[in-house]
Coordinates of C-alpha atoms in Angstrom, one line a residue:
X1 CA 49.0 150.3 249.2
X2 CA 46.3 148.3 247.4
X3 CA 47.2 147.8 243.7
X4 CA 43.7 149.0 242.7
X5 CA 44.5 152.4 244.2
X6 CA 47.3 153.0 241.7
X7 CA 45.1 153.0 238.7
X8 CA 44.2 156.7 238.3
X9 CA 47.8 157.7 237.9
X10 CA 48.2 155.3 234.9
X11 CA 44.8 156.1 233.3
X12 CA 45.9 159.7 232.8
X13 CA 49.2 158.8 231.2
X14 CA 51.7 161.6 231.4
X15 CA 50.1 163.2 234.5
X16 CA 52.3 165.2 236.8
X17 CA 52.0 162.6 239.5
X18 CA 53.9 160.2 237.3
X19 CA 56.6 162.7 236.5
X20 CA 57.3 163.4 240.1
X21 CA 56.8 159.9 241.5
X22 CA 59.3 158.8 244.1
X23 CA 61.9 156.4 243.0
X24 CA 61.6 154.4 246.2
X25 CA 59.8 151.0 246.0
X26 CA 57.7 150.5 249.1
X27 CA 57.9 147.1 250.8
X28 CA 54.7 145.0 250.6
X29 CA 53.6 141.7 252.1
X30 CA 53.2 138.8 249.7
X31 CA 49.5 139.1 250.0
X32 CA 49.5 142.8 249.0
X33 CA 52.2 142.6 246.3
X34 CA 51.0 143.4 242.8
X35 CA 51.2 140.2 240.6
X36 CA 54.3 140.2 238.5
X37 CA 52.6 140.7 235.1
X38 CA 50.6 143.6 236.4
X39 CA 53.6 145.2 238.1
X40 CA 55.5 145.1 234.8
X41 CA 52.5 146.3 232.8
X42 CA 52.3 149.3 235.1
X43 CA 56.1 149.8 234.8
X44 CA 55.8 149.8 231.0
X45 CA 52.9 152.3 231.1
X46 CA 54.7 154.6 233.4
X47 CA 57.9 154.4 231.4
X48 CA 56.1 155.4 228.2
X49 CA 54.0 158.1 230.0
X50 CA 57.1 159.8 231.4
X51 CA 59.8 159.1 228.8
X52 CA 58.0 157.9 225.7
X53 CA 58.4 159.0 222.1
X54 CA 56.3 161.8 220.5
X55 CA 54.9 159.4 218.0
X56 CA 52.2 156.9 219.0
X57 CA 53.4 154.0 216.9
X58 CA 57.0 154.3 218.3
X59 CA 55.5 153.8 221.8
X60 CA 53.4 150.9 220.5
X61 CA 56.7 149.4 219.2
X62 CA 58.2 149.7 222.7
X63 CA 55.2 147.8 224.2
X64 CA 55.4 145.2 221.5
X65 CA 59.1 144.5 221.8
X66 CA 59.1 144.3 225.6
X67 CA 56.2 142.0 225.9
X68 CA 57.0 139.9 222.8
X69 CA 60.3 139.1 224.5
X70 CA 58.4 138.3 227.7
X71 CA 56.0 136.0 226.0
X72 CA 58.8 134.1 224.4
X73 CA 60.8 133.9 227.6
X74 CA 58.0 132.4 229.7
X75 CA 56.7 130.0 227.1
X76 CA 59.2 127.2 227.8
X77 CA 60.3 126.3 231.3
X78 CA 63.5 124.1 231.7
X79 CA 63.1 120.8 233.6
X80 CA 64.1 120.8 237.2
X81 CA 63.2 124.4 238.2
X82 CA 60.1 125.9 239.8
X83 CA 57.8 126.9 237.0
X84 CA 56.2 129.9 238.7
X85 CA 59.5 131.4 239.9
X86 CA 61.2 130.9 236.6
X87 CA 58.3 132.6 234.6
X88 CA 58.1 135.6 237.0
X89 CA 61.9 136.1 236.7
X90 CA 61.8 135.6 232.9
X91 CA 59.1 138.1 232.4
X92 CA 60.8 140.7 234.6
X93 CA 64.1 140.1 233.0
X94 CA 62.7 140.5 229.5
X95 CA 60.6 143.6 230.0
X96 CA 63.3 145.3 232.2
X97 CA 66.1 144.7 229.6
X98 CA 63.9 145.9 226.7
X99 CA 62.7 149.0 228.5
X100 CA 66.1 150.0 229.8
X101 CA 67.5 149.7 226.3
X102 CA 64.7 151.7 224.7
X103 CA 64.3 154.3 227.4
X104 CA 67.6 154.5 229.3
X105 CA 66.5 157.6 231.2
X106 CA 64.2 155.3 233.2
X107 CA 66.9 152.9 234.3
X108 CA 66.8 153.8 238.0
X109 CA 63.1 153.3 238.3
X110 CA 63.1 150.1 236.3
X111 CA 66.0 148.7 238.3
X112 CA 64.0 149.3 241.4
X113 CA 61.0 147.4 240.0
X114 CA 63.3 144.6 239.0
X115 CA 64.7 144.4 242.5
X116 CA 61.2 144.3 244.0
X117 CA 60.2 141.4 241.7
X118 CA 63.4 139.4 242.3
X119 CA 63.3 140.0 246.1
X120 CA 59.9 138.2 246.1
X121 CA 61.3 135.2 244.3
X122 CA 63.4 132.6 246.2
X123 CA 67.1 132.8 245.2
X124 CA 68.2 129.8 243.1
X125 CA 68.4 128.4 239.7
X126 CA 64.8 129.2 238.7
X127 CA 65.3 132.9 239.4
X128 CA 68.8 133.1 237.8
X129 CA 67.9 131.1 234.7
X130 CA 64.6 133.0 234.3
X131 CA 66.3 136.4 234.3
X132 CA 68.9 135.1 231.8
X133 CA 66.3 133.8 229.5
X134 CA 64.3 137.0 229.6
X135 CA 67.3 139.2 228.9
X136 CA 68.3 136.9 226.0
X137 CA 64.9 137.1 224.4
X138 CA 64.8 140.9 224.8
X139 CA 68.2 141.2 223.1
X140 CA 67.1 139.0 220.2
X141 CA 63.8 140.9 219.7
X142 CA 65.6 144.3 219.9
X143 CA 68.2 143.1 217.4
X144 CA 65.5 141.9 215.0
X145 CA 63.7 145.3 215.0
X146 CA 66.8 147.4 214.4
X147 CA 66.1 149.9 211.6
X148 CA 62.4 149.0 211.3
X149 CA 61.4 152.5 210.4
X150 CA 59.3 153.1 213.5
X151 CA 61.5 155.8 215.0
X152 CA 59.9 159.3 215.1
X153 CA 62.0 160.7 212.2
X154 CA 61.1 157.8 209.9
X155 CA 57.4 157.8 211.0
X156 CA 57.1 161.5 210.0
X157 CA 59.0 161.2 206.7
X158 CA 58.3 164.1 204.4
X159 CA 55.2 163.7 202.3
X160 CA 54.8 165.6 198.9
X161 CA 51.3 167.1 198.9
X162 CA 49.6 166.8 195.6
X163 CA 48.0 169.8 193.9
X164 CA 44.6 170.8 195.1
X165 CA 41.8 168.9 193.4
X166 CA 38.4 167.5 194.3
X167 CA 38.8 164.7 196.9
X168 CA 42.6 165.2 197.3
X169 CA 44.0 165.8 200.8
X170 CA 45.4 169.2 201.5
X171 CA 46.9 170.6 204.8
X172 CA 44.0 171.6 207.1
X173 CA 43.2 174.7 209.2
X174 CA 44.1 176.3 211.4
X175 CA 47.8 175.4 211.2
X176 CA 47.9 173.9 207.7
X177 CA 50.7 171.7 209.0
X178 CA 52.7 169.2 206.9
X179 CA 51.3 165.7 206.8
X180 CA 52.4 163.3 209.6
X181 CA 52.7 159.5 209.8
X182 CA 53.4 159.1 206.1
X183 CA 56.5 157.0 207.0
X184 CA 54.4 154.4 208.8
X185 CA 53.5 152.9 205.5
X186 CA 57.2 152.4 204.7
X187 CA 58.0 150.7 208.1
X188 CA 58.6 147.0 208.7
X189 CA 55.6 145.2 210.2
X190 CA 56.0 142.6 212.9
X191 CA 53.9 140.0 211.2
X192 CA 52.1 141.3 208.0
X193 CA 53.8 140.1 204.8
X194 CA 53.6 143.6 203.3
X195 CA 52.3 147.0 204.5
X196 CA 49.5 146.8 201.9
X197 CA 48.4 143.3 202.7
X198 CA 45.0 144.5 203.9
X199 CA 44.7 147.7 201.9
X200 CA 41.1 148.9 201.8
X201 CA 39.0 149.3 198.8
X202 CA 38.6 153.0 197.7
X203 CA 36.4 155.4 199.6
X204 CA 33.0 156.4 198.3
X205 CA 33.0 158.2 195.0
X206 CA 32.5 162.0 195.2
X207 CA 29.2 161.7 193.2
X208 CA 27.8 158.8 195.3
X209 CA 24.9 158.9 197.7
X210 CA 27.0 157.5 200.5
X211 CA 29.5 160.4 200.1
X212 CA 26.7 163.0 200.1
X213 CA 25.2 161.4 203.2
X214 CA 28.6 161.3 205.0
X215 CA 29.3 164.9 204.3
X216 CA 25.8 166.0 205.4
X217 CA 26.2 164.1 208.7
X218 CA 29.6 165.6 209.6
X219 CA 28.5 169.0 208.4
X220 CA 25.6 169.0 210.8
X221 CA 26.9 167.1 213.8
X222 CA 30.6 167.9 213.6
X223 CA 30.5 171.7 213.4
X224 CA 31.9 173.7 216.3
X225 CA 28.5 175.6 216.4
X226 CA 26.3 172.6 215.7
X227 CA 22.7 173.0 216.7
X228 CA 21.9 169.3 216.5
X229 CA 24.7 167.7 218.5
X230 CA 23.6 166.9 222.0
X231 CA 25.7 167.5 225.1
X232 CA 26.3 163.8 225.5
X233 CA 27.5 163.6 221.9
X234 CA 29.9 166.5 222.5
X235 CA 31.1 164.6 225.6
X236 CA 31.7 161.5 223.5
X237 CA 33.7 163.4 220.9
X238 CA 35.9 165.0 223.7
X239 CA 36.3 161.8 225.7
X240 CA 37.8 160.0 222.7
X241 CA 39.9 162.9 221.3
X242 CA 43.2 161.8 222.8
X243 CA 45.8 159.2 221.9
X244 CA 44.3 155.7 221.3
X245 CA 47.4 154.2 223.0
X246 CA 46.6 156.2 226.1
X247 CA 42.9 155.5 226.1
X248 CA 43.3 151.7 225.6
X249 CA 46.0 151.3 228.3
X250 CA 43.5 150.9 231.0
X251 CA 41.1 148.5 229.1
X252 CA 44.0 146.3 228.3
X253 CA 45.0 146.3 232.0
X254 CA 41.5 145.4 233.0
X255 CA 41.6 142.4 230.6
X256 CA 45.1 141.4 231.9
X257 CA 44.0 141.5 235.5
X258 CA 40.9 139.4 234.8
X259 CA 42.3 136.6 232.6
X260 CA 42.8 133.2 234.2
X261 CA 45.4 132.0 231.7
X262 CA 48.4 132.4 234.0
X263 CA 51.6 134.4 233.5
X264 CA 52.2 132.9 230.0
X265 CA 48.7 133.9 228.9
X266 CA 49.1 137.4 230.3
X267 CA 52.4 138.0 228.5
X268 CA 50.8 136.6 225.3
X269 CA 47.8 138.9 225.6
X270 CA 49.9 142.0 225.9
X271 CA 52.4 141.0 223.2
X272 CA 49.7 140.1 220.6
X273 CA 47.7 143.2 221.4
X274 CA 50.6 145.5 220.7
X275 CA 52.0 143.6 217.8
X276 CA 48.6 143.8 216.2
X277 CA 48.4 147.5 217.0
X278 CA 51.8 148.3 215.4
X279 CA 50.9 146.4 212.3
X280 CA 47.4 148.1 212.2
X281 CA 49.0 151.5 212.4
X282 CA 51.3 150.6 209.5
X283 CA 48.3 149.3 207.5
X284 CA 46.3 152.4 208.3
X285 CA 48.9 154.7 206.9
X286 CA 49.2 152.5 203.8
X287 CA 45.5 153.0 203.0
X288 CA 45.5 156.7 204.0
X289 CA 48.3 157.6 201.7
X290 CA 47.2 155.3 198.9
X291 CA 43.9 157.2 198.6
X292 CA 44.8 160.6 200.0
X293 CA 41.2 161.5 200.7
X294 CA 40.5 165.0 201.7
X295 CA 39.3 165.8 205.2
X296 CA 35.7 167.0 205.9
X297 CA 36.8 170.5 206.6
X298 CA 38.3 170.8 203.1
X299 CA 35.4 169.1 201.4
X300 CA 32.8 171.3 203.1
X301 CA 34.7 174.5 202.6
X302 CA 35.8 174.0 199.0
X303 CA 33.9 171.0 197.6
X304 CA 31.1 170.9 195.1
X305 CA 28.2 170.2 197.5
X306 CA 27.0 173.6 199.0
X307 CA 30.5 174.9 199.9
X308 CA 30.7 176.8 203.2
X309 CA 34.1 178.6 203.5
X310 CA 33.4 179.4 207.2
X311 CA 32.6 175.8 208.4
X312 CA 34.8 174.8 211.3
X313 CA 34.9 171.4 213.0
X314 CA 34.4 170.9 216.8
X315 CA 38.0 169.7 217.2
X316 CA 41.1 170.5 215.2
X317 CA 41.7 168.1 212.3
X318 CA 44.9 166.0 212.5
X319 CA 47.4 166.4 209.7
X320 CA 46.8 163.3 207.6
X321 CA 44.2 162.0 205.2
X322 CA 40.6 161.1 206.1
X323 CA 40.3 157.4 205.0
X324 CA 40.5 155.4 207.1
X325 CA 40.3 156.8 210.6
X326 CA 43.3 155.8 212.7
X327 CA 41.3 155.9 215.9
X328 CA 38.9 153.3 214.6
X329 CA 41.5 151.1 213.1
X330 CA 43.0 151.0 216.6
X331 CA 39.6 150.3 218.2
X332 CA 38.8 147.5 215.7
X333 CA 42.1 145.8 216.3
X334 CA 41.9 146.2 220.1
X335 CA 38.4 144.8 220.2
X336 CA 39.3 141.8 218.1
X337 CA 42.3 140.8 220.3
X338 CA 40.5 141.4 223.6
X339 CA 37.4 139.6 222.5
X340 CA 39.4 136.6 221.2
X341 CA 41.7 136.2 224.2
X342 CA 39.5 137.2 227.1
X343 CA 36.0 137.2 225.7
X344 CA 33.8 139.9 224.3
X345 CA 32.2 140.9 227.7
X346 CA 33.6 141.7 231.1
X347 CA 32.4 142.9 234.4
X348 CA 31.8 146.7 234.4
X349 CA 35.0 148.8 234.4
X350 CA 35.5 152.5 234.7
X351 CA 37.5 154.6 232.2
X352 CA 38.7 158.2 232.3
X353 CA 40.2 160.3 229.6
X354 CA 42.9 163.0 229.8
X355 CA 40.9 165.1 227.3
X356 CA 37.8 165.0 229.5
X357 CA 39.0 165.8 233.0
X358 CA 36.6 164.7 235.7
X359 CA 34.5 162.4 233.4
X360 CA 34.2 158.7 234.1
X361 CA 32.5 156.3 231.7
X362 CA 31.6 152.7 232.4
X363 CA 31.8 149.8 230.0
X364 CA 31.0 146.1 229.9
X365 CA 32.1 145.1 226.4
X366 CA 35.1 146.0 224.2
X367 CA 32.7 146.7 221.3
X368 CA 31.3 149.7 223.2
X369 CA 34.7 151.4 223.0
X370 CA 34.7 150.8 219.2
X371 CA 31.2 152.1 218.7
X372 CA 32.0 155.3 220.6
X373 CA 35.2 155.8 218.6
X374 CA 33.2 155.6 215.4
X375 CA 30.7 158.2 216.5
X376 CA 33.3 160.4 218.2
X377 CA 35.3 161.2 215.1
X378 CA 32.2 162.2 213.2
X379 CA 31.0 164.3 216.1
X380 CA 34.4 166.0 216.3
X381 CA 34.0 167.0 212.7
X382 CA 37.3 165.4 211.7
X383 CA 36.2 162.1 209.9
X384 CA 33.4 160.8 207.8
X385 CA 31.5 157.8 209.0
X386 CA 32.7 155.9 205.9
X387 CA 36.3 156.5 207.1
X388 CA 35.4 155.4 210.6
X389 CA 33.6 152.2 209.6
X390 CA 36.4 151.3 207.2
X391 CA 38.8 151.7 210.0
X392 CA 37.0 149.2 212.2
X393 CA 37.1 146.7 209.3
X394 CA 40.9 147.2 208.6
X395 CA 41.8 146.9 212.3
X396 CA 39.8 143.8 212.6
X397 CA 41.4 142.2 209.5
X398 CA 44.9 142.9 210.8
X399 CA 44.2 141.6 214.3
X400 CA 42.6 138.4 213.0
X401 CA 45.7 137.8 210.9
X402 CA 47.9 138.2 213.9
X403 CA 45.7 135.9 216.0
X404 CA 45.8 133.2 213.4
X405 CA 49.6 133.3 213.1
X406 CA 50.9 133.6 216.7
X407 CA 53.5 130.8 216.3
X408 CA 55.6 132.9 214.0
X409 CA 55.9 135.5 216.8
X410 CA 55.9 133.6 220.0
X411 CA 58.3 130.7 219.5
X412 CA 61.5 131.3 221.6
X413 CA 64.6 131.9 219.6

């Protein structure tokens, strides 16, 4: 089977095909075998799709731990062993050990992938020492992240809602569910000095022109019964509705498959991408709960500008504050890492979305993904444009910081 034909299963993470996939590992010739970094990328994606946590940042943590261990393990090669064999074995050993530890229910499948990798590497000291190094780095990263507050219970720590007042977040219809992701702002970052290191300035004042313009835009374009939103715009909102982690798994794989930096560069790319995204999600919740800005549905229904108690957004509003948008902080960080490490442009690649079945969109720059995210959250009726643009800025700041300080992360322990 050609590696390229396995992509649709991983694009729609969590699809039934993954849940029922055979545990057998088909034999392949050396020419057809998926390169080691891509094979373990796919194994990580499949592991999270089938046995991941219910909280996005917890799954980002799994990616970050596994690939940070791999990046450390492949960085230094001992004298006297074959470099390529050692690095392949080290990457496999690191990702396998981390994933089995974090998702033990997938041990059988991960063991099969490890066997396939090692069967393709000549037996000898390079293979043995590589696996040992990878497992050691995984154990060290796992130990360093114990109790970091990114488990699902800690992520969704209880949040005391403030009394209703202009601008203050309140649970949103239809479920009026308790706030989620409050605990992210209390978690331990991978690299940021503090959770608030890049806290945004305040959102637009309620009596400002910018606020009025924001509200007018989302009222018109984000309503479920909007008469001005085009079919294409509705499609954009629906395409980007799902989890950012899911939607960016394929673009990152595209970048991984097209880089010419070798296995060390591939491991570094995935590690820095997900470290940046964990820290971005922590920083996002810090700003969200520092400002506690109400969502458009609350502002339009109960605010002081032409209140409309029947206004309903196109898509259901998530249960956390408006400012900034988490989707766009993710997009800003992802764009920054990918642009820095593989360049801002790439050959056309196709992307599908689990929230828009049957739809394929094609992109040639990472910025196009960010731009669509910004528009999508307004068109869904769940964020203001100020919240979306602030998200891009925050994600960019966090990712730039990670990219400027990789030595603190990647040096083998």
